[in-house]
mmCIF file of C-alpha atoms and ligand atoms in Angstrom:
data_model
loop_
_atom_site.group_PDB
_atom_site.id
_atom_site.type_symbol
_atom_site.label_atom_id
_atom_site.label_comp_id
_atom_site.label_asym_id
_atom_site.label_seq_id
_atom_site.Cartn_x
_atom_site.Cartn_y
_atom_site.Cartn_z
ATOM 1 C CA MET A 7 81.613 115.026 17.726
ATOM 2 C CA ARG A 8 83.360 111.656 17.686
ATOM 3 C CA LYS A 9 86.266 111.898 20.075
ATOM 4 C CA ALA A 10 86.499 111.729 23.859
ATOM 5 C CA ILE A 11 89.280 111.987 26.397
ATOM 6 C CA ILE A 12 88.967 109.936 29.578
ATOM 7 C CA PRO A 13 91.588 111.088 32.089
ATOM 8 C CA ALA A 14 92.427 108.248 34.450
ATOM 9 C CA ALA A 15 95.977 109.061 35.537
ATOM 10 C CA GLY A 16 95.260 110.495 38.977
ATOM 11 C CA LEU A 17 96.917 108.925 42.013
ATOM 12 C CA GLY A 18 93.671 108.000 43.778
ATOM 13 C CA THR A 19 95.083 108.927 47.175
ATOM 14 C CA ARG A 20 91.647 108.945 48.822
ATOM 15 C CA PHE A 21 91.482 105.188 48.308
ATOM 16 C CA LEU A 22 94.957 104.237 49.529
ATOM 17 C CA PRO A 23 96.192 101.614 50.190
ATOM 18 C CA ALA A 24 93.713 99.881 47.826
ATOM 19 C CA THR A 25 95.026 102.041 44.971
ATOM 20 C CA LYS A 26 98.721 101.512 45.683
ATOM 21 C CA ALA A 27 99.095 98.958 42.895
ATOM 22 C CA MET A 28 95.663 99.121 41.262
ATOM 23 C CA PRO A 29 93.927 102.033 39.504
ATOM 24 C CA LYS A 30 90.913 103.383 41.383
ATOM 25 C CA GLU A 31 89.024 103.247 38.075
ATOM 26 C CA MET A 32 89.198 99.434 38.277
ATOM 27 C CA LEU A 33 87.326 99.269 41.599
ATOM 28 C CA PRO A 34 84.258 97.112 40.874
ATOM 29 C CA LEU A 35 80.657 98.264 40.923
ATOM 30 C CA ILE A 36 78.830 94.919 41.108
ATOM 31 C CA ASP A 37 80.549 93.105 38.205
ATOM 32 C CA ARG A 38 82.014 95.896 36.064
ATOM 33 C CA PRO A 39 84.893 98.198 36.950
ATOM 34 C CA ALA A 40 83.916 101.868 37.386
ATOM 35 C CA ILE A 41 85.736 102.869 34.189
ATOM 36 C CA GLN A 42 83.579 100.567 32.040
ATOM 37 C CA TYR A 43 80.441 102.508 33.013
ATOM 38 C CA VAL A 44 82.184 105.694 31.820
ATOM 39 C CA VAL A 45 83.299 104.156 28.508
ATOM 40 C CA GLU A 46 79.769 102.795 27.965
ATOM 41 C CA GLU A 47 78.344 106.285 28.559
ATOM 42 C CA ALA A 48 80.717 107.734 25.936
ATOM 43 C CA VAL A 49 79.717 105.031 23.443
ATOM 44 C CA ARG A 50 75.997 105.675 24.079
ATOM 45 C CA ALA A 51 76.661 109.320 23.141
ATOM 46 C CA GLY A 52 78.251 108.212 19.852
ATOM 47 C CA LEU A 53 81.850 108.818 20.999
ATOM 48 C CA THR A 54 83.697 105.806 19.701
ATOM 49 C CA ASP A 55 87.201 107.248 19.364
ATOM 50 C CA ILE A 56 88.480 107.387 22.935
ATOM 51 C CA VAL A 57 91.837 108.493 24.310
ATOM 52 C CA MET A 58 92.413 107.255 27.839
ATOM 53 C CA ILE A 59 95.090 109.094 29.798
ATOM 54 C CA THR A 60 96.862 106.670 32.078
ATOM 55 C CA GLY A 61 100.042 106.427 34.107
ATOM 56 C CA ARG A 62 102.098 104.055 36.218
ATOM 57 C CA ASN A 63 100.144 101.181 37.843
ATOM 58 C CA LYS A 64 97.376 101.618 35.263
ATOM 59 C CA ARG A 65 98.068 98.603 33.036
ATOM 60 C CA ALA A 66 94.961 96.854 34.305
ATOM 61 C CA LEU A 67 92.923 99.486 32.433
ATOM 62 C CA GLU A 68 94.458 98.473 29.096
ATOM 63 C CA ASP A 69 94.099 94.783 29.885
ATOM 64 C CA HIS A 70 90.436 95.219 30.786
ATOM 65 C CA PHE A 71 89.548 96.649 27.375
ATOM 66 C CA ASP A 72 91.705 94.139 25.473
ATOM 67 C CA ARG A 73 90.924 90.612 24.257
ATOM 68 C CA GLU A 74 91.701 87.726 26.654
ATOM 69 C CA PRO A 75 91.916 84.723 24.274
ATOM 70 C CA PHE A 76 92.768 82.103 26.915
ATOM 71 C CA LEU A 77 89.864 83.090 29.179
ATOM 72 C CA GLU A 78 87.485 83.385 26.214
ATOM 73 C CA GLN A 79 88.436 79.901 24.969
ATOM 74 C CA SER A 80 88.012 78.424 28.407
ATOM 75 C CA LEU A 81 84.502 79.947 28.791
ATOM 76 C CA ALA A 82 83.587 78.796 25.270
ATOM 77 C CA ASN A 83 84.743 75.237 26.069
ATOM 78 C CA LYS A 84 82.532 75.215 29.166
ATOM 79 C CA GLY A 85 79.605 76.573 27.169
ATOM 80 C CA ASP A 86 79.330 79.557 29.535
ATOM 81 C CA LEU A 87 78.102 81.882 26.817
ATOM 82 C CA SER A 88 76.745 84.702 28.976
ATOM 83 C CA LYS A 89 80.105 85.161 30.751
ATOM 84 C CA LEU A 90 81.879 84.857 27.403
ATOM 85 C CA ALA A 91 79.715 87.671 26.006
ATOM 86 C CA ALA A 92 80.383 89.810 29.104
ATOM 87 C CA VAL A 93 84.149 89.294 28.758
ATOM 88 C CA GLN A 94 84.132 90.052 25.040
ATOM 89 C CA LYS A 95 81.906 93.130 25.401
ATOM 90 C CA SER A 96 84.549 95.261 27.113
ATOM 91 C CA SER A 97 87.031 94.641 24.289
ATOM 92 C CA MET A 98 84.540 95.591 21.588
ATOM 93 C CA LEU A 99 83.037 98.760 23.043
ATOM 94 C CA ALA A 100 85.131 101.387 21.259
ATOM 95 C CA ASP A 101 88.399 102.240 19.602
ATOM 96 C CA ILE A 102 90.448 103.040 22.724
ATOM 97 C CA HIS A 103 93.903 104.647 22.522
ATOM 98 C CA TYR A 104 96.172 105.029 25.529
ATOM 99 C CA LEU A 105 98.490 107.878 26.389
ATOM 100 C CA ARG A 106 100.672 108.080 29.442
ATOM 101 C CA GLN A 107 100.645 111.332 31.349
ATOM 102 C CA GLY A 108 104.137 110.880 32.805
ATOM 103 C CA ASP A 109 103.842 113.000 35.919
ATOM 104 C CA PRO A 110 100.303 113.566 37.188
ATOM 105 C CA LEU A 111 100.547 117.364 36.973
ATOM 106 C CA GLY A 112 96.809 117.927 37.031
ATOM 107 C CA LEU A 113 93.641 117.429 34.996
ATOM 108 C CA GLY A 114 94.513 120.279 32.612
ATOM 109 C CA HIS A 115 97.882 118.662 31.919
ATOM 110 C CA ALA A 116 96.190 115.281 31.304
ATOM 111 C CA VAL A 117 93.794 116.824 28.757
ATOM 112 C CA LEU A 118 96.644 118.667 26.989
ATOM 113 C CA LYS A 119 98.442 115.330 26.461
ATOM 114 C CA ALA A 120 95.719 114.301 23.981
ATOM 115 C CA ARG A 121 96.087 117.397 21.795
ATOM 116 C CA LYS A 122 97.661 115.635 18.794
ATOM 117 C CA HIS A 123 95.047 112.890 18.811
ATOM 118 C CA ILE A 124 92.093 115.291 19.018
ATOM 119 C CA GLY A 125 93.295 117.790 16.406
ATOM 120 C CA ASN A 126 91.061 120.742 15.585
ATOM 121 C CA GLU A 127 87.575 119.527 16.432
ATOM 122 C CA PRO A 128 85.276 119.778 19.470
ATOM 123 C CA PHE A 129 85.637 116.845 21.836
ATOM 124 C CA ALA A 130 84.260 115.462 25.094
ATOM 125 C CA VAL A 131 86.060 114.865 28.390
ATOM 126 C CA LEU A 132 84.635 112.288 30.806
ATOM 127 C CA LEU A 133 86.363 111.884 34.152
ATOM 128 C CA GLY A 134 87.099 108.219 34.748
ATOM 129 C CA ASP A 135 85.838 108.267 38.338
ATOM 130 C CA ASP A 136 82.569 110.162 37.818
ATOM 131 C CA LEU A 137 79.538 107.921 37.439
ATOM 132 C CA LEU A 138 76.330 109.398 36.024
ATOM 133 C CA ASP A 139 72.868 107.898 35.762
ATOM 134 C CA GLU A 140 72.705 105.581 32.738
ATOM 135 C CA GLN A 141 69.288 107.053 31.829
ATOM 136 C CA ASP A 142 70.663 110.573 31.462
ATOM 137 C CA GLU A 143 71.805 111.943 28.113
ATOM 138 C CA ILE A 144 73.696 114.993 29.287
ATOM 139 C CA LEU A 145 76.574 114.566 26.811
ATOM 140 C CA ASN A 146 74.182 114.871 23.866
ATOM 141 C CA GLU A 147 72.615 117.962 25.419
ATOM 142 C CA MET A 148 76.074 119.469 25.941
ATOM 143 C CA ALA A 149 77.097 118.686 22.341
ATOM 144 C CA ASP A 150 73.954 120.529 21.132
ATOM 145 C CA VAL A 151 74.889 123.594 23.210
ATOM 146 C CA GLN A 152 78.444 123.443 21.841
ATOM 147 C CA ARG A 153 77.147 123.426 18.258
ATOM 148 C CA LEU A 154 74.757 126.268 19.030
ATOM 149 C CA THR A 155 77.268 128.539 20.788
ATOM 150 C CA GLY A 156 80.577 127.508 19.209
ATOM 151 C CA GLY A 157 82.193 127.671 22.663
ATOM 152 C CA SER A 158 82.916 125.122 25.402
ATOM 153 C CA VAL A 159 80.383 123.487 27.729
ATOM 154 C CA VAL A 160 80.653 122.153 31.273
ATOM 155 C CA ALA A 161 78.217 119.988 33.227
ATOM 156 C CA LEU A 162 77.022 121.634 36.433
ATOM 157 C CA MET A 163 75.233 120.244 39.465
ATOM 158 C CA GLU A 164 73.578 122.055 42.349
ATOM 159 C CA VAL A 165 75.234 121.033 45.620
ATOM 160 C CA HIS A 166 74.640 122.026 49.232
ATOM 161 C CA PRO A 167 76.519 125.325 49.786
ATOM 162 C CA SER A 168 78.742 123.669 52.411
ATOM 163 C CA GLU A 169 79.968 121.139 49.798
ATOM 164 C CA ILE A 170 81.042 123.627 47.134
ATOM 165 C CA SER A 171 84.619 123.771 48.455
ATOM 166 C CA ALA A 172 85.189 120.262 47.039
ATOM 167 C CA TYR A 173 84.431 121.361 43.455
ATOM 168 C CA GLY A 174 85.073 123.897 40.742
ATOM 169 C CA CYS A 175 82.332 126.498 41.136
ATOM 170 C CA ALA A 176 80.552 128.471 38.374
ATOM 171 C CA ASP A 177 79.429 132.087 38.356
ATOM 172 C CA ALA A 178 76.652 131.757 35.776
ATOM 173 C CA THR A 179 73.678 133.608 34.295
ATOM 174 C CA GLN A 180 70.619 132.155 32.574
ATOM 175 C CA THR A 181 70.408 132.494 28.774
ATOM 176 C CA ALA A 182 67.277 132.490 26.631
ATOM 177 C CA GLY A 183 67.831 128.742 26.088
ATOM 178 C CA LYS A 184 68.072 125.935 28.639
ATOM 179 C CA HIS A 185 71.804 126.464 29.161
ATOM 180 C CA LEU A 186 73.715 128.982 31.288
ATOM 181 C CA ARG A 187 76.431 131.433 30.270
ATOM 182 C CA ILE A 188 79.435 131.188 32.568
ATOM 183 C CA LYS A 189 81.092 134.454 33.590
ATOM 184 C CA GLY A 190 83.696 132.915 35.847
ATOM 185 C CA LEU A 191 84.924 129.690 37.455
ATOM 186 C CA VAL A 192 86.711 129.211 40.766
ATOM 187 C CA GLU A 193 88.420 125.968 41.801
ATOM 188 C CA LYS A 194 87.401 124.738 45.274
ATOM 189 C CA PRO A 195 86.204 128.088 46.713
ATOM 190 C CA ASN A 196 85.581 128.872 50.348
ATOM 191 C CA PRO A 197 81.779 128.479 50.867
ATOM 192 C CA SER A 198 81.561 132.027 52.255
ATOM 193 C CA THR A 199 82.962 133.561 49.047
ATOM 194 C CA ALA A 200 81.672 131.044 46.463
ATOM 195 C CA PRO A 201 79.754 132.784 43.640
ATOM 196 C CA SER A 202 77.049 130.042 43.582
ATOM 197 C CA ASN A 203 76.244 126.485 44.616
ATOM 198 C CA LEU A 204 76.737 125.256 41.028
ATOM 199 C CA ALA A 205 79.527 122.678 41.006
ATOM 200 C CA VAL A 206 81.403 121.616 37.881
ATOM 201 C CA ILE A 207 81.144 117.835 37.524
ATOM 202 C CA GLY A 208 83.182 115.451 35.387
ATOM 203 C CA ARG A 209 81.721 115.971 31.901
ATOM 204 C CA TYR A 210 82.940 118.595 29.436
ATOM 205 C CA VAL A 211 82.465 119.325 25.730
ATOM 206 C CA LEU A 212 85.364 121.530 24.703
ATOM 207 C CA HIS A 213 86.379 123.658 21.769
ATOM 208 C CA PRO A 214 89.947 122.782 20.642
ATOM 209 C CA ARG A 215 91.029 126.352 21.432
ATOM 210 C CA ILE A 216 91.332 125.105 25.022
ATOM 211 C CA PHE A 217 94.656 123.434 24.040
ATOM 212 C CA ASP A 218 96.384 126.772 23.268
ATOM 213 C CA ILE A 219 95.198 128.082 26.613
ATOM 214 C CA LEU A 220 96.200 124.960 28.559
ATOM 215 C CA ALA A 221 99.687 125.178 27.057
ATOM 216 C CA GLU A 222 100.007 128.648 28.638
ATOM 217 C CA THR A 223 98.230 127.913 31.935
ATOM 218 C CA PRO A 224 100.594 127.935 34.925
ATOM 219 C CA PRO A 225 100.150 125.501 37.831
ATOM 220 C CA GLY A 226 97.301 126.680 40.049
ATOM 221 C CA ARG A 227 95.676 125.276 43.171
ATOM 222 C CA GLY A 228 97.637 122.331 44.611
ATOM 223 C CA GLY A 229 100.513 123.046 42.190
ATOM 224 C CA GLU A 230 98.484 121.336 39.420
ATOM 225 C CA ILE A 231 97.591 122.604 35.940
ATOM 226 C CA GLN A 232 93.878 123.065 36.417
ATOM 227 C CA LEU A 233 91.354 122.633 33.601
ATOM 228 C CA THR A 234 89.140 125.062 35.550
ATOM 229 C CA ASP A 235 91.785 127.815 35.226
ATOM 230 C CA ALA A 236 91.970 127.344 31.442
ATOM 231 C CA LEU A 237 88.162 127.433 31.218
ATOM 232 C CA GLN A 238 88.145 130.655 33.236
ATOM 233 C CA THR A 239 90.486 132.200 30.612
ATOM 234 C CA LEU A 240 88.243 130.922 27.813
ATOM 235 C CA ALA A 241 85.120 132.286 29.542
ATOM 236 C CA VAL A 242 86.378 135.879 29.282
ATOM 237 C CA ALA A 243 88.251 135.535 25.956
ATOM 238 C CA GLU A 244 87.083 137.021 22.648
ATOM 239 C CA GLY A 245 86.952 135.561 19.139
ATOM 240 C CA PRO A 246 86.360 132.083 17.677
ATOM 241 C CA GLY A 247 85.984 129.277 20.205
ATOM 242 C CA SER A 248 85.606 131.629 23.183
ATOM 243 C CA GLY A 249 82.847 131.477 25.773
ATOM 244 C CA VAL A 250 81.952 128.821 28.322
ATOM 245 C CA TYR A 251 78.426 127.550 28.898
ATOM 246 C CA GLY A 252 76.833 125.264 31.469
ATOM 247 C CA VAL A 253 74.182 122.558 31.343
ATOM 248 C CA VAL A 254 72.699 121.617 34.721
ATOM 249 C CA PHE A 255 72.678 117.901 35.458
ATOM 250 C CA ARG A 256 69.746 116.882 37.653
ATOM 251 C CA GLY A 257 70.201 113.112 37.688
ATOM 252 C CA ARG A 258 72.110 110.776 39.965
ATOM 253 C CA ARG A 259 75.898 111.100 40.210
ATOM 254 C CA PHE A 260 78.556 109.302 42.214
ATOM 255 C CA ASP A 261 82.253 110.101 42.666
ATOM 256 C CA THR A 262 83.711 106.607 42.736
ATOM 257 C CA GLY A 263 87.058 108.036 43.891
ATOM 258 C CA ASP A 264 85.434 108.997 47.206
ATOM 259 C CA LYS A 265 84.798 106.174 49.686
ATOM 260 C CA LEU A 266 81.325 107.217 50.854
ATOM 261 C CA SER A 267 80.103 108.032 47.360
ATOM 262 C CA TYR A 268 81.552 104.735 46.061
ATOM 263 C CA LEU A 269 79.624 102.784 48.707
ATOM 264 C CA LYS A 270 76.422 104.671 47.857
ATOM 265 C CA ALA A 271 76.948 103.782 44.182
ATOM 266 C CA ILE A 272 77.286 100.092 45.028
ATOM 267 C CA PHE A 273 74.151 100.010 47.192
ATOM 268 C CA THR A 274 72.137 101.950 44.611
ATOM 269 C CA LEU A 275 73.171 99.657 41.757
ATOM 270 C CA ALA A 276 72.654 96.547 43.888
ATOM 271 C CA LEU A 277 69.151 97.629 44.950
ATOM 272 C CA GLU A 278 68.224 98.096 41.273
ATOM 273 C CA HIS A 279 69.894 94.873 40.109
ATOM 274 C CA VAL A 280 67.448 92.272 38.878
ATOM 275 C CA ASP A 281 69.143 89.340 40.675
ATOM 276 C CA LEU A 282 70.729 91.094 43.649
ATOM 277 C CA GLY A 283 67.980 93.633 44.433
ATOM 278 C CA PRO A 284 65.623 91.426 46.502
ATOM 279 C CA GLY A 285 68.479 89.914 48.547
ATOM 280 C CA ILE A 286 70.156 93.206 49.362
ATOM 281 C CA ARG A 287 66.807 94.817 50.205
ATOM 282 C CA GLU A 288 65.933 91.990 52.600
ATOM 283 C CA TRP A 289 69.378 92.172 54.227
ATOM 284 C CA LEU A 290 69.157 95.953 54.582
ATOM 285 C CA ASP A 291 65.666 95.742 56.105
ATOM 286 C CA GLU A 292 66.943 93.205 58.671
ATOM 287 C CA SER A 293 70.141 95.151 59.385
ATOM 288 C CA LEU A 294 68.296 98.428 59.851
ATOM 289 C CA LEU A 295 65.771 97.003 62.347
ATOM 290 C CA PRO A 296 66.047 98.844 65.651
ATOM 291 C CA VAL A 297 68.028 96.855 68.228
ATOM 292 C CA PRO A 298 65.485 95.427 70.765
HETATM 293 P P1 UTP B 308 90.872 113.609 41.086
HETATM 294 O O1 UTP B 308 91.458 114.712 41.848
HETATM 295 O O2 UTP B 308 89.497 113.159 41.453
HETATM 296 O O3 UTP B 308 91.757 112.302 41.052
HETATM 297 O O4 UTP B 308 90.969 113.960 39.537
HETATM 298 P P2 UTP B 308 92.953 111.837 41.926
HETATM 299 O O5 UTP B 308 94.000 112.889 41.986
HETATM 300 O O6 UTP B 308 93.329 110.511 41.406
HETATM 301 O O7 UTP B 308 92.197 111.615 43.330
HETATM 302 P P3 UTP B 308 92.722 111.716 44.825
HETATM 303 O O8 UTP B 308 92.230 113.075 45.269
HETATM 304 O O9 UTP B 308 94.215 111.553 44.850
HETATM 305 O O10 UTP B 308 92.016 110.600 45.538
HETATM 306 C C1 UTP B 308 89.867 113.985 38.666
HETATM 307 C C2 UTP B 308 90.138 113.151 37.434
HETATM 308 O O11 UTP B 308 91.295 113.627 36.754
HETATM 309 C C3 UTP B 308 92.245 112.579 36.558
HETATM 310 C C4 UTP B 308 91.896 111.531 37.622
HETATM 311 O O12 UTP B 308 92.301 110.245 37.181
HETATM 312 C C5 UTP B 308 90.378 111.680 37.712
HETATM 313 O O13 UTP B 308 89.729 110.959 36.685
HETATM 314 N N1 UTP B 308 93.596 113.140 36.703
HETATM 315 C C6 UTP B 308 93.882 113.960 37.744
HETATM 316 C C7 UTP B 308 94.551 112.837 35.752
HETATM 317 O O14 UTP B 308 94.297 112.082 34.794
HETATM 318 N N2 UTP B 308 95.788 113.359 35.896
HETATM 319 C C8 UTP B 308 96.109 114.196 36.923
HETATM 320 O O15 UTP B 308 97.269 114.663 36.976
HETATM 321 C C9 UTP B 308 95.129 114.490 37.866
#
């Protein structure tokens, strides 16, 4: 597997007005925008041919992964080599192609846009606002399950039952291996009727048969073409490329499109940061002292 789609064309309404003129994927986490962590994760998994799905107000994404000769020259002239390397790194990470979604008609619609670029091979999808622990290698694990089963694979995470209504939810059974077989998927179910507390998170390894199904999938919840609905069809289909499987992610995950989760991501990264860690820890200790 060499190719990945990174959908980043959503409107980011949960972060308005900050995202009125700026993509939410460019919100910084310490000194890198959220999207760079996602691209770096794809590259670590060997996915160096990336299609980013963008839309209006998303030009900053393209600029971030492009060369900036004037800035680079200026840093070189000053001898600021570490900043120069940091600036150049983002433009050298991968071969990134950009496609505009037009109207943001849903995640399924965004994925379908990349059909011609992907062709007839399995590929990964990484949501541009989902941040996973850098130590975790879930994409490699998912690619192994895809090779083994010939189907499609989603990343799952156990959430508190009350939180399942914010996610796609999987009805799954254990297989002989470490992965699960998915019988059904429901987008944002009511907690009282949810089939499990296994939430679908923003990493997928898909068989290209998903494109035929997406092309036929009508708008679902919220009037959007849902990737979850297409996966549900694939889960109960027969023949080559059918079947959906799950790998449970047990590491740390943040949804950087959600304000609280974004703040938690910043504090977590800051506490672990070699330069910032001691300062932020000291400040937190002082701030959290009980008021006398
Ligand atoms: P979200 O639902 O989290 O993104 O979509 P959103 O719509 O931007 O967020 P809010 O709810 O308005 O704040 C999950 C992922 O799918 C992409 C988003 O960019 C995000 O990475 N997406 C969603 C698209 O690329 N196109 C769409 O039409 C919808």
